[in-house]
Amino acid sequence: MSKFHLNRRTLIKSGAAIGAGLALPTIFTSSARAYLNEPKGATVTLGFNVPQTGPYADEGMDELRAQELAVQHLNGEGDGGMINTFSSKMLKGNGILGKKVQFVTGDTQTKSDAARASAKSMIEKDGAVMINGGSSSGVAVAVQSLCQEAGVIFMAGLTHSNDTTGKDKKANGFRHFFNAYMSAAALAPVLSKAYGTDRRAYHLTADYTWGWTQQESIAAATEAVGWETVNNVLTPLASTDFSSYIAPVLNSGADVLVLNHYGGNMVNSLTNAVQFGLRDKMVNGKQFEIIVPLYSELMAAGAGANVRGVYGSMNWNWQLQDEGSKAFVKSFGEKYGRPPSNSAHTCYVQTLLYADAVERAGTFDPCGVVEALEGFEFDGMGNGPTLYRADDHQCFKDVLVMKGTDNPTNEYDTLEIVEVTPRAQVEYAPDHPMFAGGDLGKCNSGA
C-alpha cells in the first residue's frame, strides 16, 4: 500500500458570473499526495522575484509594491481591492486556505542567471510554494523553467515575448500579461489609419527573446498592411547610449523608427532619437514617426515630453473605468500616493489568481493549482472577460492601444487610451507559427 493514503475528495472549481457569459461551475476531483514545500503551519510563503536593480528596476519596484498590496488584501488588511470585484468569490480575506500569507523577495537584476539563483533560494531556503514577478522575458523563461524543474508554480509577471507561452511554455507556468503578437495585432490597424499604408520602417531591437519576438510580430503585422521593413538592428540589453544606433537611421530611407525597447532602454533610445531631430524631419514626403510597441506608465514618465504623440500598446492602464480597475487604482493610490503601472497590475492580479486557484482546488499542490487554472474564465480584474487557455497557459483579453498625451495636465497624465482592441482581434491558434515548438509537458509537484 502507498505511503500516502489516497483520500478522494470532490472539489468545486468556481466558475465566473453566468451573466457575464463566462464558465459555469465545474466539478473535478483531486488526490491527497506529497508535494514540495507543503505549508505545515499557520502560514504560507510566496516568493516575489523582481528586478530591484538593472534597466528594468523601476518596473520591478512597482511590481513589488503591488505584490505587497495583494498580500495585505489576501490577509484581510486594507479595503480588499480587486477581491471585491473578482468574479470568483472564493477569496475571503483570511489568507489562503486559512493560512496567513507571508512573502520573501529576490532581485533578478534583469539577468537570467541572477533570477534563477534568487528563485532557487526562495524555493529551497524559504519554502516558497509560488514564484511571481520578473520584468524581462529572458528572466521569465529562465525562472519558469526552474519552477518546472523544482515543482512549484510560476505566475509570470511582466513578460511579453511570444516564447514564454510559445516554444518555452511549461505546465507549471502561467502568464496573465499579453504578448508581442497581441501588441502587433492591436497596433497595426491603428498605425495604418494614422500613418497610411506606404511606410518604410527601421527597427532597433533589444537583443534577447522579447526583442526578437516583438520585432518579428510588429514587422509581420505592419508588412501585412503594406509597410516595408528597411532594417532591423539588434542592441545589447545593457546599452545606455543609443546614439550610434540612431545615426544610421538618417540615411536609411526609412520614415518610421520602431523602438523594440523597454524600460530604461526605451527611455534612452527615444531620448537619443529626439535629440537627433528625427521627429522634426520629412522623409519620403512624410513626417518622420517613432513607434514604441510596448509601453508602460513608468517608461512614459521617464521619457517625458518625448513620448507625446507616440503610439504603443499596453496590457492595462490606470485610467480604465471598469469597477476592477477603479478598485485597484484606489487601493494602490491610497497606499503609495500614485497610480499603479501595468506591471504592478499584472503582478497583483497574478497573485490573486494563484490564491483563488488554491482555494478552488482545495490544496497548494501544484498539480491541483494547474488543474484549477487551465481553462479558467474570469472577470472583474481590469481587462474584461478573460480566459486562461489550457493549451499554453496564456491569458486572452482586450488589449489597449496608447498614445503619448499631447497636452498633459499632471505628472501622471503621460499616456492616453486610443483604442480598447477586443480580445477576438488578438487571439490566435495554439499552433500559430510564432508560437510553434516546445511542449507544455505535465505538471510537476516536486514530490
Short mmCIF file of C-alpha atoms in Angstrom, two decimals:
data_model
loop_
_atom_site.label_atom_id
_atom_site.label_comp_id
_atom_site.label_asym_id
_atom_site.label_seq_id
_atom_site.Cartn_x
_atom_site.Cartn_y
_atom_site.Cartn_z
CA MET A 1 0.00 0.00 0.00
CA SER A 2 1.22 3.50 -0.77
CA LYS A 3 2.82 5.50 1.99
CA PHE A 4 0.20 8.15 1.29
CA HIS A 5 -3.45 7.23 1.67
CA LEU A 6 -5.32 8.49 -1.40
CA ASN A 7 -8.31 10.24 0.09
CA ARG A 8 -10.52 11.12 -2.90
CA ARG A 9 -12.49 14.31 -2.50
CA THR A 10 -14.90 16.19 -4.66
CA LEU A 11 -13.80 19.77 -5.15
CA ILE A 12 -15.62 22.72 -6.65
CA LYS A 13 -13.87 24.65 -9.40
CA SER A 14 -15.53 28.06 -9.20
CA GLY A 15 -16.82 29.45 -12.45
CA ALA A 16 -17.38 33.13 -13.17
CA ALA A 17 -20.66 35.01 -13.33
CA ILE A 18 -23.16 33.45 -15.70
CA GLY A 19 -24.43 36.90 -16.57
CA ALA A 20 -21.02 37.81 -17.97
CA GLY A 21 -21.14 34.85 -20.31
CA LEU A 22 -18.33 33.06 -18.52
CA ALA A 23 -17.77 29.47 -17.45
CA LEU A 24 -20.31 27.61 -15.38
CA PRO A 25 -19.01 25.90 -12.22
CA THR A 26 -17.47 22.54 -12.95
CA ILE A 27 -16.57 19.58 -10.79
CA PHE A 28 -13.24 17.83 -10.61
CA THR A 29 -11.50 15.51 -8.21
CA SER A 30 -8.05 15.66 -6.68
CA SER A 31 -5.90 13.31 -4.62
CA ALA A 32 -4.08 13.94 -1.38
CA ARG A 33 -0.39 13.48 -2.18
CA ALA A 34 3.04 14.75 -1.28
CA TYR A 35 4.33 17.92 -2.92
CA LEU A 36 7.22 20.34 -2.47
CA ASN A 37 7.04 22.97 0.30
CA GLU A 38 3.61 21.93 1.55
CA PRO A 39 2.68 24.53 4.19
CA LYS A 40 2.53 22.71 7.53
CA GLY A 41 1.89 25.58 9.95
CA ALA A 42 -0.32 28.64 10.09
CA THR A 43 1.42 30.49 7.25
CA VAL A 44 2.21 30.05 3.56
CA THR A 45 5.17 31.70 1.82
CA LEU A 46 5.12 33.29 -1.64
CA GLY A 47 8.28 34.35 -3.49
CA PHE A 48 8.34 37.72 -5.25
CA ASN A 49 11.24 37.83 -7.71
CA VAL A 50 11.58 41.28 -9.30
CA PRO A 51 14.33 43.49 -10.78
CA GLN A 52 15.32 45.78 -7.94
CA THR A 53 18.44 46.80 -9.90
CA GLY A 54 19.24 46.95 -13.62
CA PRO A 55 17.50 48.56 -16.63
CA TYR A 56 14.00 47.41 -15.59
CA ALA A 57 14.32 48.34 -11.91
CA ASP A 58 11.55 50.97 -11.96
CA GLU A 59 9.12 48.35 -13.24
CA GLY A 60 10.32 45.84 -10.67
CA MET A 61 9.84 48.14 -7.72
CA ASP A 62 6.27 48.88 -8.81
CA GLU A 63 5.65 45.14 -9.12
CA LEU A 64 6.86 44.70 -5.55
CA ARG A 65 4.52 47.44 -4.31
CA ALA A 66 1.59 45.63 -5.92
CA GLN A 67 2.65 42.24 -4.58
CA GLU A 68 2.79 43.63 -1.05
CA LEU A 69 -0.68 45.13 -1.56
CA ALA A 70 -2.01 41.79 -2.80
CA VAL A 71 -0.70 40.05 0.32
CA GLN A 72 -2.39 42.64 2.53
CA HIS A 73 -5.70 42.11 0.73
CA LEU A 74 -5.40 38.34 0.94
CA ASN A 75 -4.81 38.63 4.67
CA GLY A 76 -7.85 40.85 5.18
CA GLU A 77 -5.95 44.11 5.57
CA GLY A 78 -7.00 47.27 3.73
CA ASP A 79 -10.10 47.59 1.57
CA GLY A 80 -9.73 44.29 -0.31
CA GLY A 81 -9.12 45.89 -3.71
CA MET A 82 -9.95 43.60 -6.60
CA ILE A 83 -11.02 40.77 -4.34
CA ASN A 84 -14.31 42.65 -4.17
CA THR A 85 -14.74 42.86 -7.96
CA PHE A 86 -13.31 39.45 -8.95
CA SER A 87 -15.98 37.20 -10.48
CA SER A 88 -14.76 34.25 -8.42
CA LYS A 89 -15.86 34.67 -4.83
CA MET A 90 -13.54 32.17 -3.15
CA LEU A 91 -11.17 34.70 -1.55
CA LYS A 92 -12.43 35.84 1.87
CA GLY A 93 -9.55 37.93 3.22
CA ASN A 94 -8.49 35.14 5.61
CA GLY A 95 -5.26 34.23 3.84
CA ILE A 96 -5.14 31.23 1.51
CA LEU A 97 -6.93 28.12 2.76
CA GLY A 98 -6.97 29.82 6.14
CA LYS A 99 -3.19 30.28 6.24
CA LYS A 100 -1.77 33.78 6.65
CA VAL A 101 0.25 34.81 3.61
CA GLN A 102 3.85 35.89 4.05
CA PHE A 103 6.42 36.61 1.37
CA VAL A 104 10.12 36.77 0.58
CA THR A 105 11.75 38.82 -2.17
CA GLY A 106 14.62 38.44 -4.60
CA ASP A 107 16.44 40.73 -7.02
CA THR A 108 16.56 39.39 -10.58
CA GLN A 109 18.90 42.25 -11.61
CA THR A 110 17.24 41.82 -15.06
CA LYS A 111 19.65 38.90 -15.54
CA SER A 112 18.52 35.32 -16.14
CA ASP A 113 21.23 33.68 -14.01
CA ALA A 114 20.63 36.03 -11.08
CA ALA A 115 16.88 35.50 -11.37
CA ARG A 116 17.23 31.71 -11.31
CA ALA A 117 19.54 31.91 -8.30
CA SER A 118 17.19 34.13 -6.30
CA ALA A 119 14.16 31.98 -7.19
CA LYS A 120 16.08 28.81 -6.25
CA SER A 121 16.95 30.32 -2.88
CA MET A 122 13.35 31.29 -2.17
CA ILE A 123 12.17 27.79 -3.05
CA GLU A 124 14.88 25.83 -1.22
CA LYS A 125 15.62 28.05 1.77
CA ASP A 126 12.37 29.90 2.34
CA GLY A 127 9.88 27.24 1.30
CA ALA A 128 8.09 29.36 -1.30
CA VAL A 129 5.20 27.48 -2.96
CA MET A 130 4.82 30.03 -5.76
CA ILE A 131 7.12 32.47 -7.54
CA ASN A 132 5.72 35.65 -9.08
CA GLY A 133 7.38 38.55 -10.85
CA GLY A 134 10.02 39.50 -13.36
CA SER A 135 10.24 42.36 -15.85
CA SER A 136 12.18 40.63 -18.60
CA SER A 137 11.13 37.74 -20.80
CA GLY A 138 14.63 36.31 -20.59
CA VAL A 139 14.19 36.20 -16.83
CA ALA A 140 10.66 34.80 -17.11
CA VAL A 141 11.71 31.95 -19.39
CA ALA A 142 14.62 31.08 -17.10
CA VAL A 143 12.60 31.19 -13.88
CA GLN A 144 9.65 29.36 -15.44
CA SER A 145 11.99 26.53 -16.39
CA LEU A 146 13.44 26.45 -12.87
CA CYS A 147 9.97 26.31 -11.30
CA GLN A 148 9.01 23.47 -13.61
CA GLU A 149 12.11 21.54 -12.58
CA ALA A 150 11.64 22.28 -8.88
CA GLY A 151 7.92 21.60 -8.73
CA VAL A 152 6.39 24.97 -7.79
CA ILE A 153 4.00 27.28 -9.64
CA PHE A 154 5.36 30.25 -11.60
CA MET A 155 2.89 33.10 -12.04
CA ALA A 156 4.77 35.23 -14.55
CA GLY A 157 4.88 38.98 -14.09
CA LEU A 158 5.82 41.32 -16.89
CA THR A 159 6.89 39.11 -19.78
CA HIS A 160 5.89 39.98 -23.35
CA SER A 161 7.91 37.57 -25.52
CA ASN A 162 5.86 35.14 -27.59
CA ASP A 163 8.22 32.41 -26.39
CA THR A 164 7.06 32.49 -22.75
CA THR A 165 3.83 30.73 -23.71
CA GLY A 166 5.20 29.55 -27.06
CA LYS A 167 8.27 27.39 -27.52
CA ASP A 168 9.32 27.85 -23.86
CA LYS A 169 5.91 27.18 -22.26
CA LYS A 170 5.77 24.96 -19.19
CA ALA A 171 2.94 23.22 -17.36
CA ASN A 172 3.85 24.89 -14.05
CA GLY A 173 3.95 28.37 -15.63
CA PHE A 174 1.11 30.82 -16.29
CA ARG A 175 1.09 34.24 -17.96
CA HIS A 176 -1.57 36.90 -17.40
CA PHE A 177 0.34 39.60 -19.35
CA PHE A 178 -0.27 39.89 -23.08
CA ASN A 179 2.41 39.16 -25.69
CA ALA A 180 4.18 40.60 -28.74
CA TYR A 181 1.76 39.04 -31.21
CA MET A 182 -1.17 40.66 -29.41
CA SER A 183 0.53 44.07 -29.38
CA ALA A 184 1.15 43.89 -33.12
CA ALA A 185 -2.37 42.69 -33.90
CA ALA A 186 -3.82 45.63 -31.98
CA LEU A 187 -1.35 48.26 -33.23
CA ALA A 188 -1.13 47.59 -36.97
CA PRO A 189 -4.67 48.72 -37.89
CA VAL A 190 -4.30 51.89 -35.81
CA LEU A 191 -0.89 52.69 -37.33
CA SER A 192 -2.22 52.10 -40.82
CA LYS A 193 -5.07 54.51 -40.21
CA ALA A 194 -2.82 57.14 -38.60
CA TYR A 195 0.19 56.99 -40.92
CA GLY A 196 -1.02 55.29 -44.11
CA THR A 197 -0.09 52.01 -45.76
CA ASP A 198 3.03 53.24 -47.61
CA ARG A 199 5.66 53.40 -44.90
CA ARG A 200 9.28 52.28 -44.54
CA ALA A 201 10.26 51.14 -41.04
CA TYR A 202 13.67 50.87 -39.38
CA HIS A 203 13.75 48.69 -36.24
CA LEU A 204 16.05 48.87 -33.23
CA THR A 205 15.59 45.72 -31.19
CA ALA A 206 16.68 44.57 -27.72
CA ASP A 207 18.90 41.54 -28.31
CA TYR A 208 17.10 38.85 -26.32
CA THR A 209 13.96 36.73 -26.55
CA TRP A 210 11.49 39.56 -26.02
CA GLY A 211 13.07 41.88 -28.56
CA TRP A 212 13.32 39.15 -31.19
CA THR A 213 9.67 38.12 -30.98
CA GLN A 214 8.47 41.70 -30.56
CA GLN A 215 10.24 42.74 -33.75
CA GLU A 216 9.06 39.68 -35.66
CA SER A 217 5.48 40.35 -34.62
CA ILE A 218 5.28 44.07 -35.36
CA ALA A 219 7.17 43.68 -38.65
CA ALA A 220 4.79 40.95 -39.83
CA ALA A 221 1.70 42.91 -38.81
CA THR A 222 2.82 46.19 -40.41
CA GLU A 223 4.03 44.46 -43.58
CA ALA A 224 0.57 42.90 -43.84
CA VAL A 225 -0.92 46.40 -44.14
CA GLY A 226 1.64 47.48 -46.74
CA TRP A 227 4.67 48.72 -44.81
CA GLU A 228 8.25 47.81 -45.75
CA THR A 229 10.85 46.80 -43.18
CA VAL A 230 14.08 48.57 -44.17
CA ASN A 231 16.39 47.20 -41.48
CA ASN A 232 16.47 45.55 -38.06
CA VAL A 233 19.46 46.25 -35.81
CA LEU A 234 19.96 44.38 -32.54
CA THR A 235 21.08 46.35 -29.46
CA PRO A 236 22.55 44.95 -26.21
CA LEU A 237 20.24 44.98 -23.20
CA ALA A 238 22.97 46.71 -21.18
CA SER A 239 23.13 49.69 -23.58
CA THR A 240 22.52 53.14 -22.11
CA ASP A 241 23.52 55.34 -25.07
CA PHE A 242 21.89 54.56 -28.41
CA SER A 243 23.37 57.44 -30.41
CA SER A 244 25.49 55.19 -32.59
CA TYR A 245 22.38 53.16 -33.47
CA ILE A 246 20.24 56.22 -34.24
CA ALA A 247 22.67 57.91 -36.65
CA PRO A 248 22.34 55.31 -39.46
CA VAL A 249 18.56 55.72 -39.46
CA LEU A 250 19.00 59.18 -41.01
CA ASN A 251 20.46 57.75 -44.22
CA SER A 252 18.37 54.59 -44.45
CA GLY A 253 15.41 55.94 -46.38
CA ALA A 254 13.12 54.94 -43.51
CA ASP A 255 10.31 57.27 -42.43
CA VAL A 256 9.39 55.35 -39.26
CA LEU A 257 11.60 54.21 -36.37
CA VAL A 258 10.27 51.27 -34.35
CA LEU A 259 11.87 51.02 -30.92
CA ASN A 260 11.56 47.43 -29.74
CA HIS A 261 12.97 48.53 -26.38
CA TYR A 262 11.58 48.53 -22.87
CA GLY A 263 12.25 50.21 -19.52
CA GLY A 264 15.36 52.33 -19.27
CA ASN A 265 16.41 51.16 -22.75
CA MET A 266 13.32 52.73 -24.30
CA VAL A 267 13.71 55.96 -22.33
CA ASN A 268 17.30 56.32 -23.54
CA SER A 269 16.77 55.28 -27.16
CA LEU A 270 13.72 57.52 -27.58
CA THR A 271 15.58 60.43 -26.00
CA ASN A 272 18.52 59.89 -28.36
CA ALA A 273 16.17 59.71 -31.37
CA VAL A 274 14.54 63.01 -30.43
CA GLN A 275 17.95 64.61 -29.81
CA PHE A 276 18.93 63.64 -33.35
CA GLY A 277 15.88 65.54 -34.57
CA LEU A 278 14.15 62.55 -36.16
CA ARG A 279 10.66 63.72 -35.25
CA ASP A 280 11.27 67.07 -36.97
CA LYS A 281 12.27 65.55 -40.31
CA MET A 282 10.33 64.95 -43.52
CA VAL A 283 11.33 61.74 -45.34
CA ASN A 284 9.75 60.34 -48.50
CA GLY A 285 7.39 63.29 -48.39
CA LYS A 286 6.08 62.21 -44.98
CA GLN A 287 6.56 63.35 -41.40
CA PHE A 288 9.04 61.01 -39.69
CA GLU A 289 7.36 59.00 -36.93
CA ILE A 290 8.50 56.89 -33.96
CA ILE A 291 6.65 53.87 -32.53
CA VAL A 292 7.14 52.20 -29.15
CA PRO A 293 5.24 48.86 -29.44
CA LEU A 294 5.24 48.13 -25.69
CA TYR A 295 4.52 50.97 -23.27
CA SER A 296 4.41 51.42 -19.53
CA GLU A 297 3.48 54.45 -17.47
CA LEU A 298 6.89 54.43 -15.80
CA MET A 299 8.69 54.49 -19.15
CA ALA A 300 6.47 57.31 -20.38
CA ALA A 301 7.19 59.33 -17.26
CA GLY A 302 10.92 58.75 -17.70
CA ALA A 303 10.85 59.85 -21.34
CA GLY A 304 8.84 62.99 -20.54
CA ALA A 305 7.77 65.17 -23.47
CA ASN A 306 9.49 62.82 -25.93
CA VAL A 307 6.53 60.39 -25.81
CA ARG A 308 3.95 62.93 -26.90
CA GLY A 309 2.05 61.62 -29.90
CA VAL A 310 3.97 58.32 -29.97
CA TYR A 311 1.85 55.16 -30.38
CA GLY A 312 2.27 51.93 -28.44
CA SER A 313 0.31 49.20 -26.64
CA MET A 314 -0.36 48.21 -23.05
CA ASN A 315 -1.79 45.30 -21.11
CA TRP A 316 -3.74 47.61 -18.76
CA ASN A 317 -3.87 51.27 -17.76
CA TRP A 318 -4.95 53.01 -14.58
CA GLN A 319 -7.37 55.27 -16.49
CA LEU A 320 -9.74 52.38 -17.30
CA GLN A 321 -13.17 52.88 -15.74
CA ASP A 322 -14.32 49.32 -15.05
CA GLU A 323 -15.02 48.52 -11.40
CA GLY A 324 -11.97 46.27 -11.01
CA SER A 325 -9.55 48.86 -12.32
CA LYS A 326 -11.06 51.60 -10.17
CA ALA A 327 -10.84 49.41 -7.07
CA PHE A 328 -7.17 48.60 -7.69
CA VAL A 329 -6.24 52.21 -8.50
CA LYS A 330 -7.95 53.37 -5.30
CA SER A 331 -6.17 50.81 -3.10
CA PHE A 332 -2.76 51.36 -4.71
CA GLY A 333 -3.12 55.14 -4.71
CA GLU A 334 -4.08 55.30 -1.05
CA LYS A 335 -1.10 53.16 -0.08
CA TYR A 336 1.58 54.63 -2.34
CA GLY A 337 0.32 58.06 -3.39
CA ARG A 338 0.44 57.38 -7.12
CA PRO A 339 -1.38 55.39 -9.81
CA PRO A 340 -0.15 51.83 -10.45
CA SER A 341 1.67 50.82 -13.62
CA ASN A 342 0.55 47.93 -15.80
CA SER A 343 3.47 45.90 -14.45
CA ALA A 344 2.08 46.44 -10.95
CA HIS A 345 -1.36 45.43 -12.14
CA THR A 346 -0.32 42.12 -13.69
CA CYS A 347 1.67 41.03 -10.61
CA TYR A 348 -1.21 41.95 -8.31
CA VAL A 349 -3.69 40.04 -10.44
CA GLN A 350 -1.42 37.01 -10.78
CA THR A 351 -1.06 36.81 -7.00
CA LEU A 352 -4.83 36.85 -6.53
CA LEU A 353 -5.36 34.35 -9.36
CA TYR A 354 -2.93 31.94 -7.71
CA ALA A 355 -4.62 32.29 -4.33
CA ASP A 356 -8.04 31.79 -5.89
CA ALA A 357 -6.87 28.68 -7.75
CA VAL A 358 -5.59 27.19 -4.50
CA GLU A 359 -8.93 27.89 -2.84
CA ARG A 360 -10.85 26.32 -5.72
CA ALA A 361 -8.55 23.30 -5.78
CA GLY A 362 -8.60 22.94 -2.01
CA THR A 363 -4.83 22.38 -2.00
CA PHE A 364 -1.47 24.06 -2.54
CA ASP A 365 -0.41 21.01 -4.58
CA PRO A 366 0.92 22.50 -7.86
CA CYS A 367 -0.93 19.91 -9.93
CA GLY A 368 -4.20 20.87 -8.29
CA VAL A 369 -3.45 24.55 -8.98
CA VAL A 370 -2.65 23.79 -12.63
CA GLU A 371 -5.95 21.95 -12.98
CA ALA A 372 -7.83 24.88 -11.44
CA LEU A 373 -6.21 27.50 -13.70
CA GLU A 374 -6.38 25.69 -17.03
CA GLY A 375 -9.40 26.87 -18.98
CA PHE A 376 -10.43 29.22 -16.15
CA GLU A 377 -12.61 32.13 -17.26
CA PHE A 378 -12.98 35.20 -15.06
CA ASP A 379 -13.86 38.88 -14.98
CA GLY A 380 -13.54 41.86 -12.67
CA MET A 381 -9.74 42.11 -12.83
CA GLY A 382 -9.47 45.09 -15.15
CA ASN A 383 -9.28 43.57 -18.63
CA GLY A 384 -12.83 42.42 -19.26
CA PRO A 385 -13.76 38.73 -19.63
CA THR A 386 -10.50 36.77 -19.62
CA LEU A 387 -9.57 33.18 -20.41
CA TYR A 388 -6.55 31.27 -19.09
CA ARG A 389 -6.17 28.96 -22.11
CA ALA A 390 -5.39 25.36 -21.22
CA ASP A 391 -3.29 24.75 -24.34
CA ASP A 392 -0.47 27.15 -23.44
CA HIS A 393 -1.39 28.89 -20.15
CA GLN A 394 -1.74 32.26 -21.89
CA CYS A 395 -4.45 34.74 -20.83
CA PHE A 396 -6.63 36.17 -23.58
CA LYS A 397 -8.29 39.54 -23.03
CA ASP A 398 -8.69 43.01 -24.54
CA VAL A 399 -5.54 44.97 -25.48
CA LEU A 400 -5.01 48.73 -25.17
CA VAL A 401 -3.55 50.92 -27.91
CA MET A 402 -1.98 54.02 -26.35
CA LYS A 403 -0.53 57.33 -27.45
CA GLY A 404 1.66 59.79 -25.59
CA THR A 405 -0.55 62.60 -24.27
CA ASP A 406 -0.09 65.78 -26.31
CA ASN A 407 -1.17 68.18 -23.56
CA PRO A 408 -0.67 66.53 -20.16
CA THR A 409 -2.46 68.08 -17.20
CA ASN A 410 -0.38 66.49 -14.42
CA GLU A 411 2.69 64.30 -13.88
CA TYR A 412 0.71 61.09 -14.33
CA ASP A 413 -1.12 62.20 -17.45
CA THR A 414 1.51 60.77 -19.80
CA LEU A 415 -0.47 58.31 -21.95
CA GLU A 416 -3.99 58.29 -23.34
CA ILE A 417 -6.08 55.31 -24.39
CA VAL A 418 -6.68 55.41 -28.15
CA GLU A 419 -8.49 52.11 -28.51
CA VAL A 420 -9.53 49.10 -26.48
CA THR A 421 -8.90 46.33 -29.01
CA PRO A 422 -11.36 43.46 -28.47
CA ARG A 423 -9.97 40.10 -27.42
CA ALA A 424 -11.19 38.41 -30.62
CA GLN A 425 -8.87 40.59 -32.73
CA VAL A 426 -5.72 39.46 -30.88
CA GLU A 427 -6.45 35.76 -30.46
CA TYR A 428 -4.52 33.08 -32.34
CA ALA A 429 -4.41 29.30 -32.63
CA PRO A 430 -2.14 27.41 -30.21
CA ASP A 431 -0.10 26.10 -33.17
CA HIS A 432 0.45 29.53 -34.75
CA PRO A 433 3.96 29.61 -36.33
CA MET A 434 5.15 32.37 -33.97
CA PHE A 435 4.37 30.08 -31.02
CA ALA A 436 5.43 26.77 -32.52
CA GLY A 437 7.75 24.30 -30.87
CA GLY A 438 8.17 23.36 -27.28
CA ASP A 439 5.93 21.19 -25.16
CA LEU A 440 3.76 22.22 -22.23
CA GLY A 441 4.50 18.87 -20.64
CA LYS A 442 2.98 17.72 -17.36
CA CYS A 443 2.71 19.46 -14.03
CA ASN A 444 5.48 18.76 -11.53
CA SER A 445 4.58 18.69 -7.83
CA GLY A 446 8.21 18.35 -6.77
CA ALA A 447 7.45 15.20 -4.81
#
